[in-house]
Short mmCIF file of C-alpha atoms and ligand atoms in Angstrom, two decimals:
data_model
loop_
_atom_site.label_atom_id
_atom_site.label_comp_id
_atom_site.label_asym_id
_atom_site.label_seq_id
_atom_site.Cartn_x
_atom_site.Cartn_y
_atom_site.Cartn_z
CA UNK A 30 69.68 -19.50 96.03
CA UNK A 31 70.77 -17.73 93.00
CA UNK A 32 69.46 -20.90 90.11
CA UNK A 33 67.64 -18.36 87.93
CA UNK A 34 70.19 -15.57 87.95
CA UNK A 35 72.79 -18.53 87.14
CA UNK A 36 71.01 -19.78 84.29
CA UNK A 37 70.72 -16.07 82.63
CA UNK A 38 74.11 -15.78 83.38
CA UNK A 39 74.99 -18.90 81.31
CA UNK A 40 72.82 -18.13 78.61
CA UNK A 41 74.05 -14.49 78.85
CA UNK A 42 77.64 -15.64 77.89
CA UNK A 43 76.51 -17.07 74.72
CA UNK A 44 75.27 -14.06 73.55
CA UNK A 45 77.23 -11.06 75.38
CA UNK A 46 81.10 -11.14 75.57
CA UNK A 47 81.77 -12.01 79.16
CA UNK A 48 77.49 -12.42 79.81
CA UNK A 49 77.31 -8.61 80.52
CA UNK A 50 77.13 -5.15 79.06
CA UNK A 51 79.73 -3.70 81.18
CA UNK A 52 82.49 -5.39 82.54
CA UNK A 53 82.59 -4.87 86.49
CA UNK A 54 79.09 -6.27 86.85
CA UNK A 55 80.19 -9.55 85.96
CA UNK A 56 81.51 -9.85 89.23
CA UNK A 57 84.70 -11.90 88.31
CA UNK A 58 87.46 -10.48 90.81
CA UNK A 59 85.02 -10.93 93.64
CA UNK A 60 84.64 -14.79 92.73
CA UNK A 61 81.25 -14.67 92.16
CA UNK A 62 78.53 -14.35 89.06
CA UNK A 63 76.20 -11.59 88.89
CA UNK A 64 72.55 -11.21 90.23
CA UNK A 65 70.21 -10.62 87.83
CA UNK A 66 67.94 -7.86 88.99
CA UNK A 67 64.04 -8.02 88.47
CA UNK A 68 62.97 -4.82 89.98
CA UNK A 69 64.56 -1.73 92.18
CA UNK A 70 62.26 0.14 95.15
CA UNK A 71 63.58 2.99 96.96
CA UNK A 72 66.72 1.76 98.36
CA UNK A 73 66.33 -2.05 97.59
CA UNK A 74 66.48 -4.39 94.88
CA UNK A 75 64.87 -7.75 93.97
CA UNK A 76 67.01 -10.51 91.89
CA UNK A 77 64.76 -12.84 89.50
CA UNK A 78 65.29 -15.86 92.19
CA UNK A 79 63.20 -13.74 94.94
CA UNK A 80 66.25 -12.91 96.61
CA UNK A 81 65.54 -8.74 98.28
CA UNK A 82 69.24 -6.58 98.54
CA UNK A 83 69.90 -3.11 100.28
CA UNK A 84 71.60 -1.45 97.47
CA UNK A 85 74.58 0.44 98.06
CA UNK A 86 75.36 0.55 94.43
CA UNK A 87 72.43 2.63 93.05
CA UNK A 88 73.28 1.78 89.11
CA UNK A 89 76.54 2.90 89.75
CA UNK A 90 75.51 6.80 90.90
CA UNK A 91 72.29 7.82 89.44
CA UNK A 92 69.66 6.73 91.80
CA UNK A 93 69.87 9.15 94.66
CA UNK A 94 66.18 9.38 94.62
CA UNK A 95 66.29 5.43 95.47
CA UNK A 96 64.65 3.07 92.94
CA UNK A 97 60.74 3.82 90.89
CA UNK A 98 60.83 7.36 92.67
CA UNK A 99 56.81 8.21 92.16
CA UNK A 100 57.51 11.38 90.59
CA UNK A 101 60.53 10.44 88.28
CA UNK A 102 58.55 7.36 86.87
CA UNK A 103 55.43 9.44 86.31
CA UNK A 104 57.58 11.93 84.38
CA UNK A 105 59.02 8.93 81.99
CA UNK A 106 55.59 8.08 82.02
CA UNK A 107 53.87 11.23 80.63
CA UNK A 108 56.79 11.43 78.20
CA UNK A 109 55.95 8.36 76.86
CA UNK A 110 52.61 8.80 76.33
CA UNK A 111 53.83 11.42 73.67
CA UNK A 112 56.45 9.73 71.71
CA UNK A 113 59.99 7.87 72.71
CA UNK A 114 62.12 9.80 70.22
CA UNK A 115 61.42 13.19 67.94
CA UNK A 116 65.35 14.00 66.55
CA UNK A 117 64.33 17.23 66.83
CA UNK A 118 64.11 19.94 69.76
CA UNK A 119 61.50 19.86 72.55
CA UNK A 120 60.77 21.87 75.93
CA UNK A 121 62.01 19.26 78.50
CA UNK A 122 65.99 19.80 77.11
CA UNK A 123 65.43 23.57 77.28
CA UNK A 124 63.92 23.02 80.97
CA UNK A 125 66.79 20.60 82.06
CA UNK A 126 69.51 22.73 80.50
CA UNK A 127 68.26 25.58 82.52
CA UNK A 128 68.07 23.79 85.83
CA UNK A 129 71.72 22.20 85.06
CA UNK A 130 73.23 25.78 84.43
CA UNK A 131 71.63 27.21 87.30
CA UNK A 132 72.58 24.47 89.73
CA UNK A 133 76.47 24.52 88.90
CA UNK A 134 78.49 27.72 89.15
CA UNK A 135 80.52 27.54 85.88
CA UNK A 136 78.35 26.43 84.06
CA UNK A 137 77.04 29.31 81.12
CA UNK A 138 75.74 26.70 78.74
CA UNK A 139 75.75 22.68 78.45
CA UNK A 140 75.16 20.28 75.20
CA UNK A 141 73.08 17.08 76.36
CA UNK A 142 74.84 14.39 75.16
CA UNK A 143 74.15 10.18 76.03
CA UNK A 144 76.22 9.17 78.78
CA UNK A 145 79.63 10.32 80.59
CA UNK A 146 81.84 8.76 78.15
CA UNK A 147 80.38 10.98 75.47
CA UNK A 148 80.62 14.18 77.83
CA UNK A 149 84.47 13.41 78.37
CA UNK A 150 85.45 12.48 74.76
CA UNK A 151 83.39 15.88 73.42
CA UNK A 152 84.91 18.35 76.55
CA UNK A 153 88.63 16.93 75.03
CA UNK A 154 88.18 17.80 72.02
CA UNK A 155 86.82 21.36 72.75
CA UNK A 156 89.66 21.87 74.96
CA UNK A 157 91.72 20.83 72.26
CA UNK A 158 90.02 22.85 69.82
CA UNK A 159 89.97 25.94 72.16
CA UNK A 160 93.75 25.96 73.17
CA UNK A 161 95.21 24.54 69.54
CA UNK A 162 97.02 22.10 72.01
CA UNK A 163 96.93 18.62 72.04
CA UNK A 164 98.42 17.05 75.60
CA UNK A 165 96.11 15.74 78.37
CA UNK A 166 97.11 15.64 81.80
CA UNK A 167 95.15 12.95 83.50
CA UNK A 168 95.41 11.12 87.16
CA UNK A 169 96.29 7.59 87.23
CA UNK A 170 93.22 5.95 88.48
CA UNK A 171 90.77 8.31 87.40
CA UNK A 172 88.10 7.24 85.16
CA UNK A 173 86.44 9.58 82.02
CA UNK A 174 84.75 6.72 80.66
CA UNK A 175 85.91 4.37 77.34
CA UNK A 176 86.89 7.06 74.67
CA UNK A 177 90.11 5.94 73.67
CA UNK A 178 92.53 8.92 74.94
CA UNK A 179 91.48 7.84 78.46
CA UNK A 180 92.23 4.46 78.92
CA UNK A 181 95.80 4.44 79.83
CA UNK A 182 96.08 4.03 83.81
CA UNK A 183 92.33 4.37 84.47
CA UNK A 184 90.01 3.52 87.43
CA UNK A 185 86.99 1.39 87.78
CA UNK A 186 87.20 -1.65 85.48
CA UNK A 187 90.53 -1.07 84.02
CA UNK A 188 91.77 -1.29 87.96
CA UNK A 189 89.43 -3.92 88.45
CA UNK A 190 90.92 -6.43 85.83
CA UNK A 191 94.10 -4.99 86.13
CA UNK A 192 94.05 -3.73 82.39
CA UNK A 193 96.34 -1.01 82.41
CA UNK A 194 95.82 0.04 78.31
CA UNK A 195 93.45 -1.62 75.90
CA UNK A 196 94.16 -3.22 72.67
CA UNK A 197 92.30 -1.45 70.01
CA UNK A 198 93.59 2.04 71.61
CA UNK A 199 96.29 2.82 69.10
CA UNK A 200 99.52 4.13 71.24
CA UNK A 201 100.28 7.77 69.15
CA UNK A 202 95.89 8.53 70.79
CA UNK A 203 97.57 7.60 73.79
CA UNK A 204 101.09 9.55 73.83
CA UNK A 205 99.17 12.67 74.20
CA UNK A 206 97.99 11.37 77.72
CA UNK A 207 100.43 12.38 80.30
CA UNK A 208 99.70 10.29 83.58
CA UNK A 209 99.97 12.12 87.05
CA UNK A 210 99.39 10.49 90.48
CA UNK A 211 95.95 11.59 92.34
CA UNK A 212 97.41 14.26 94.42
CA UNK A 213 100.24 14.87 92.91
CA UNK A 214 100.40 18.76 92.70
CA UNK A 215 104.07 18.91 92.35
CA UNK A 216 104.29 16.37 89.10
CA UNK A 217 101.46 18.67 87.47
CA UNK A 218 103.59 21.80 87.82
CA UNK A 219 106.42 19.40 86.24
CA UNK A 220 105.04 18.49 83.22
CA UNK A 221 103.76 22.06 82.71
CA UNK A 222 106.68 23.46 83.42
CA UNK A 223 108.06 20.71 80.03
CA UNK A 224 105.45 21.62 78.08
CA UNK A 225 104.25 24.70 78.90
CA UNK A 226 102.78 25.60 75.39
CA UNK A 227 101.38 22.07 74.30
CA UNK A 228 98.80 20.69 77.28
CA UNK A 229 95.60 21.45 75.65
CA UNK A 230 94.16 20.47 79.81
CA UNK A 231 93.70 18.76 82.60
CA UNK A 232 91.20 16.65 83.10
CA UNK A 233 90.01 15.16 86.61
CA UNK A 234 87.49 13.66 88.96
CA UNK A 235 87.81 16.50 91.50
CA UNK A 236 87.00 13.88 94.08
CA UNK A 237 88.03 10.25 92.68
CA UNK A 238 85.40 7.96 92.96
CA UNK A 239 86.69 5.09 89.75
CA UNK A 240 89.48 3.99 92.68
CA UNK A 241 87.52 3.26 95.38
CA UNK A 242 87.19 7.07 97.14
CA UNK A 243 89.95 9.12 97.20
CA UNK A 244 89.18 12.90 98.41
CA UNK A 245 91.30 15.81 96.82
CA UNK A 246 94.13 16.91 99.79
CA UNK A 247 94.09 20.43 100.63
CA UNK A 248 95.08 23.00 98.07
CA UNK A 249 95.08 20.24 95.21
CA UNK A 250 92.03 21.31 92.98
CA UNK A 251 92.76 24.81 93.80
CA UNK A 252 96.28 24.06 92.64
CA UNK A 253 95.45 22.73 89.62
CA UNK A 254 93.04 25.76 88.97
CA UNK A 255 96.24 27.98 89.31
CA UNK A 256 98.86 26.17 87.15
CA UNK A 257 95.63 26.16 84.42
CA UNK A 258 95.56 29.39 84.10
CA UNK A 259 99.18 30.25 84.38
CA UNK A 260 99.91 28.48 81.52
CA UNK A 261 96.99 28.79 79.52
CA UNK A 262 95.26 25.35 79.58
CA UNK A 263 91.76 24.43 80.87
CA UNK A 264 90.61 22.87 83.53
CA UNK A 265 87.70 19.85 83.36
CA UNK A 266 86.26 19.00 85.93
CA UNK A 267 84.99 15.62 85.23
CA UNK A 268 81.60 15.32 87.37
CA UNK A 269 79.66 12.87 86.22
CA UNK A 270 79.43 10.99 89.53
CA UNK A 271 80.12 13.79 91.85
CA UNK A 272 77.46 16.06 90.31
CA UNK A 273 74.32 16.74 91.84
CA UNK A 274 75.93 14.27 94.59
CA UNK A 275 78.11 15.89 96.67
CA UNK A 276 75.87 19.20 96.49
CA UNK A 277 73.60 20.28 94.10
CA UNK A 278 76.53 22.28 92.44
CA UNK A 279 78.58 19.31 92.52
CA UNK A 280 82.09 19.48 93.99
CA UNK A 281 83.18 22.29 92.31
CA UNK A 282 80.93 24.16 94.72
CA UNK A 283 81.91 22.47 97.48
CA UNK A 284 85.50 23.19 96.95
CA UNK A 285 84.94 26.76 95.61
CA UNK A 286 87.12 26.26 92.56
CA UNK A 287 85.56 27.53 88.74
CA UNK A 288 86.33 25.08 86.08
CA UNK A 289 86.59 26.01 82.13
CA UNK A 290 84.51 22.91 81.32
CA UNK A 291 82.46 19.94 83.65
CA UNK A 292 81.64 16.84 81.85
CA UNK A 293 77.89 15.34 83.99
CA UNK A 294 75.94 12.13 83.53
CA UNK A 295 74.56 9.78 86.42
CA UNK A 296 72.14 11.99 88.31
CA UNK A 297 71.38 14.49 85.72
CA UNK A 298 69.04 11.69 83.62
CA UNK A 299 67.62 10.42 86.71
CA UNK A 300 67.91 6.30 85.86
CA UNK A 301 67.91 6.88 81.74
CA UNK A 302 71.30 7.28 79.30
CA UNK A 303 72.21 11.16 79.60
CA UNK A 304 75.63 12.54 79.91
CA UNK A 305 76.79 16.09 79.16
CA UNK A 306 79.18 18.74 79.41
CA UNK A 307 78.94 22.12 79.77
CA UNK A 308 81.31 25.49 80.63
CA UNK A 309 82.09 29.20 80.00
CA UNK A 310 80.04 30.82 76.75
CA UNK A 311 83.54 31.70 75.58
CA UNK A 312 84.17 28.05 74.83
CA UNK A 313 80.76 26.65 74.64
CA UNK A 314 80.76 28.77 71.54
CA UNK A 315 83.27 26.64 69.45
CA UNK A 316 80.69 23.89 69.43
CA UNK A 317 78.38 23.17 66.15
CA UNK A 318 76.43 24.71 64.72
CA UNK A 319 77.56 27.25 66.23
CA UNK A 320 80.93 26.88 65.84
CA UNK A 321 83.50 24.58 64.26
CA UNK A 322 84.17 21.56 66.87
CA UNK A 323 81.70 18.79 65.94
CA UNK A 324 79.44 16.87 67.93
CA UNK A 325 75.93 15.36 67.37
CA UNK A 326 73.76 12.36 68.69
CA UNK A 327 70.35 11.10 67.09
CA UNK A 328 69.14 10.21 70.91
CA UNK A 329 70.60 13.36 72.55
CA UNK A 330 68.25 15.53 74.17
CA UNK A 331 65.51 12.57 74.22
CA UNK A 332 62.28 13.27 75.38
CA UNK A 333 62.28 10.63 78.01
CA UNK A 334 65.55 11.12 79.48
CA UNK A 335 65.00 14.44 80.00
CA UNK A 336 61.95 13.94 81.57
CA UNK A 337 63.50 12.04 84.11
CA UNK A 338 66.20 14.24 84.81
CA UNK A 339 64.20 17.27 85.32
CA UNK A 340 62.13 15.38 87.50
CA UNK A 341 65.03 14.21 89.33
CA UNK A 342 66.83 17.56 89.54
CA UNK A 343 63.25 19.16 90.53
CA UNK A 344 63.58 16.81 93.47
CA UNK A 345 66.54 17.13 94.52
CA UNK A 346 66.68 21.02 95.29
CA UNK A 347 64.15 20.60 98.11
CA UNK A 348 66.17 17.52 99.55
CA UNK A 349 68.38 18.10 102.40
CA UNK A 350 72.25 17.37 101.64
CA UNK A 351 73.36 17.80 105.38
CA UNK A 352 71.58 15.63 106.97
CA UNK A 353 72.02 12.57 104.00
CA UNK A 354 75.68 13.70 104.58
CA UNK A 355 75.83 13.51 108.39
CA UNK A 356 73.30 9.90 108.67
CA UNK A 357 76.67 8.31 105.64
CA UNK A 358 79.30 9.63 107.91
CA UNK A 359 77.46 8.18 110.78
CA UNK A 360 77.21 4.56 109.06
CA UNK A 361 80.68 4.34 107.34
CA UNK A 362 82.08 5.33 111.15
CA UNK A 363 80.27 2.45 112.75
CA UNK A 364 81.10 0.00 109.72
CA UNK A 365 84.71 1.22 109.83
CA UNK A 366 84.49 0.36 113.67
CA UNK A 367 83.15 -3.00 113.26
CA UNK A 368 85.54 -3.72 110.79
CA UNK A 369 88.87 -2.83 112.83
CA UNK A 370 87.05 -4.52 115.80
CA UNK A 371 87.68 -8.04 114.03
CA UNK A 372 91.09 -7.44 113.81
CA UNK A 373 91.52 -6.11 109.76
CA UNK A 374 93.65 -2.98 108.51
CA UNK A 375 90.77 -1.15 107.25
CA UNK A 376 89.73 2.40 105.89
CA UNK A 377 86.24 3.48 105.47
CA UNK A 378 86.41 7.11 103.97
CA UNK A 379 83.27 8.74 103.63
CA UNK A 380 82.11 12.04 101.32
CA UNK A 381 78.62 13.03 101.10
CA UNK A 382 76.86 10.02 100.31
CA UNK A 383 79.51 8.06 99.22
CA UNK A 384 81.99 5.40 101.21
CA UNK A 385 84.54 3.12 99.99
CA UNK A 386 85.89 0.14 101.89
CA UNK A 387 89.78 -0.58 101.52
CA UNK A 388 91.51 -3.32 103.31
CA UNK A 389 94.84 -1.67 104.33
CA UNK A 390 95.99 0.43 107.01
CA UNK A 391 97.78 2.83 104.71
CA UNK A 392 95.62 5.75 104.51
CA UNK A 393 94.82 5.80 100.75
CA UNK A 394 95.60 9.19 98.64
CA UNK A 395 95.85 7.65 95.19
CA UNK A 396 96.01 4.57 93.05
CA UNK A 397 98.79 3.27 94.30
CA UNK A 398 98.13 3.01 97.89
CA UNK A 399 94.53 2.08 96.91
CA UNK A 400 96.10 -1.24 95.39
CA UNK A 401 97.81 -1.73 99.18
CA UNK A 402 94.13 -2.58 99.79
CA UNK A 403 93.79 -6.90 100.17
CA UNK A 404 91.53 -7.76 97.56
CA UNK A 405 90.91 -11.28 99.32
CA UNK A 406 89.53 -9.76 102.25
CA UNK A 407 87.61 -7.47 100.16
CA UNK A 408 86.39 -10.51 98.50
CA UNK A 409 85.32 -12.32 101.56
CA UNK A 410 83.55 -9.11 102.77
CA UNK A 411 81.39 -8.59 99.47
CA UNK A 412 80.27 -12.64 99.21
CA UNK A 413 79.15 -12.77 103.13
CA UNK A 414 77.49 -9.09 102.82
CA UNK A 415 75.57 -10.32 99.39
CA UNK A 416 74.46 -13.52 101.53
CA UNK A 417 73.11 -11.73 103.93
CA UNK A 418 71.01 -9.16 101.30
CA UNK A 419 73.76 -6.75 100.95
CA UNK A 420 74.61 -5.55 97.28
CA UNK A 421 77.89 -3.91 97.57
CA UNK A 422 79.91 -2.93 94.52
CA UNK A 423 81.90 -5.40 93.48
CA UNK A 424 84.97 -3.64 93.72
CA UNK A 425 87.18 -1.87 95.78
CA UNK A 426 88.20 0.38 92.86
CA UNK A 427 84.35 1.65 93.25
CA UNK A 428 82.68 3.97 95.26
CA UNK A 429 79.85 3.26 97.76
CA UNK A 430 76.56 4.90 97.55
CA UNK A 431 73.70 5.99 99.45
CA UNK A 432 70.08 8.05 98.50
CA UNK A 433 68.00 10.10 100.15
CA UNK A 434 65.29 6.72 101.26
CA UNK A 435 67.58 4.91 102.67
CA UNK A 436 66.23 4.37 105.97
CA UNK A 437 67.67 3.72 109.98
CA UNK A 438 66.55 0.02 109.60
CA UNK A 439 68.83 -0.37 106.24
CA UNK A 440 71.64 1.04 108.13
CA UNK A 441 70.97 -1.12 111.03
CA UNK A 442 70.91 -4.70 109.07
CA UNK A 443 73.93 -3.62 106.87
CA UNK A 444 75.69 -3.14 110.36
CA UNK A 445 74.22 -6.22 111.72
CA UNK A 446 75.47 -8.15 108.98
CA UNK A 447 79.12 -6.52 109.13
CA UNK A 448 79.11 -7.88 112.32
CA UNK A 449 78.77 -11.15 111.37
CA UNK A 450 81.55 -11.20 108.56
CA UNK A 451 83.81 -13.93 109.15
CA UNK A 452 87.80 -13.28 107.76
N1 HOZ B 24 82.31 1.99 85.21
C1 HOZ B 24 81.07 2.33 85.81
C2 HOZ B 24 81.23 2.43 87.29
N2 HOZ B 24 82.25 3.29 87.74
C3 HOZ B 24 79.94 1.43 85.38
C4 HOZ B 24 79.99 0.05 85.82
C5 HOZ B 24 78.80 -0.80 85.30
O1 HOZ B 24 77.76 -0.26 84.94
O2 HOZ B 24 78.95 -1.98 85.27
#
């Protein structure tokens, strides 16, 4: 019974383009219409026709806490007993600034920004500032968000719809954007080796998470940290899913590799609009006022959303990574074996908390053998799962996600309902 959640989705489309506010939700490739969501707690939501989901989307990344954690809603709380919105400076960005830097290795200093779209459009044009260079290397099927010189080949909705540029996104923003397969060490050194004086950086989701999940092969990040440097270009690592997820220093201290820049969001405002990016002083420097590269935001910094990240970050250093790393390898192994048990090419890879569930037996190291994944088996997977209270993403060019509450008995029903998935 989805009536209600129909009927907001029909009045939705009169007012919204497409009846949502970002496209994937809308849940068109997966032949359905969206639920409309009423409430989140811990690791389960409730849609406005009474309907209860275990949610293995999490808003896309940031609720590793699980939904109305006590602490991070008293935080937003307090806040908001003192004001939504100064414009000006207060404690909580100095406090979550500090916690950010000292969580991630490369980090010297960060600039709080709105959401990961604004961290990766204000990283690119310090890099290009800092280097006088003007070429981007970026990984086909990677997503940095919607700022224009990053929608050629990208991941998440772009893959979804199958929209491989966007009108509006005129082609000369675009040139500059040299495309690279995931992986793809040897094409890097290529196109440095063309233009070794005019690639500004290279920008990438050290583990890709926008095409479905796709882990870095051996010697790949540390690869690209070497050509980098050789020829004078920086490295971003774009973490704004992976951070505070796959460790509390994120991949890059996972993988031991030092970025010049890291572009955050998700986690880091705990449930409320915060991106930002952050690197060595050396560059950090070049940003205004105290240097020449502009960037600014009237809600940056806000009281509220820093209140929730700092309560979220707060939490999370006395959480245990391990063991939420060992209980998702434990479940995408069993799903993966349920799945091949009813006869379907399936891969279930599994990072940290995340999972991703592609429909091919070609083990998947970038875009292109993601898309060997059958999206009609994909699609009958997601519609039994979501009629039997699993809320999957809606996408096999998205990543899986689990928190820290959810429990043995979510695991178990997810399973159970697996099991009963008809192809
Ligand atoms: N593109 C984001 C996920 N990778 C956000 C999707 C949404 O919020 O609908």
């Amino acid at each position: 019974m989805e009536d209600r959640s129909q009927e907001l989705f029909a009045r939705a489309r009169e007012v919204i383009p497409g009846g949502v506010n970002s496209p994937v939700r809308a849940c068109h490739n997966v032949q359905s219409s969206p639920l409309f969501i009423e409430r989140g707690c811990g690791s389960h939501l409730f849609d406005v026709d009474g309907g209860e989901y275990i949610d293995f989307v999490l808003s896309w990344g940031p609720m590793i806490l699980g939904h109305n954690d006590s602490d991070v809603t008293s935080a937003i709380q307090k806040a908001a007993a003192c004001g939504t919105s100064y414009g000006a400076p207060c404690e909580a960005e100095v406090a979550l600034a500090a916690e950010v830097v000292s969580a991630i290795p490369s980090l010297e200093m960060v600039r709080m920004v709105n959401s990961g779209t604004e961290a990766t459009m204000s990283a690119l044009r310090l890099a290009r500032a800092c280097t006088k260079r003007e070429k981007v290397i970026k990984f086909v099927g990677c997503y940095h968000g919607h700022a224009d010189p990053f929608l050629a080949a990208a991941g998440s909705g772009l893959a979804t719809f199958s929209i491989p540029g966007t009108p509006g996104v005129p082609a000369h923003v675009v040139a500059d954007t040299l495309l690279v397969p995931y992986n793809d060490l040897e094409q890097v050194k290529a196109i440095f080796q063309r233009f070794p004086q005019e690639i500004a950086c290279v920008i990438v989701e050290p583990v890709a998470c926008n095409m479905g999940l796709v882990l870095p092969e051996e010697g790949f990040l540390a690869g690209l940290r070497d050509l980098t440097q050789a020829y004078g270009a920086l490295l971003i690592f774009d973490e704004v899913i992976t951070g505070f997820r796959l460790a509390l220093g994120g991949a890059q201290s996972r993988y031991a590799i030092d970025p010049d820049l890291t572009t955050l969001g998700k986690i880091i405002g705990g449930g409320l609009p915060v991106g930002a990016f952050g690197g060595k002083r050396c560059y950090m420097e070049h940003i205004a006022p105290l240097g020449e590269v502009y960037q600014a935001g009237t809600l940056s910094g806000n009281p509220l959303a820093m209140a929730a990240g700092l309560a979220t970050l707060r939490k999370l250093k006395t959480k245990d990574y391990a063991a939420l790393e060992s209980r998702t390898q434990n479940f995408a192994q069993e799903l993966a074996a349920i799945l091949r048990a009813k006869d379907v090419p399936v891969q279930v890879p599994t990072l940290a908390s995340m999972f991703s569930v592609f429909f091919t037996s070609t083990p998947v190291k970038d875009f292109a053998t993601a898309k060997t994944a059958d999206q009609a088996l994909f699609t009958t997977f997601y519609k039994q799962m979501r009629a039997q209270g699993i809320y999957l993403a809606p996408s096999s060019f998205e990543t899986g996600m689990l928190s820290f509450v959810h429990s043995e008995e979510d695991f178990a029903r997810t399973l159970e309902a697996a099991s009963k998935v008809r192809f």
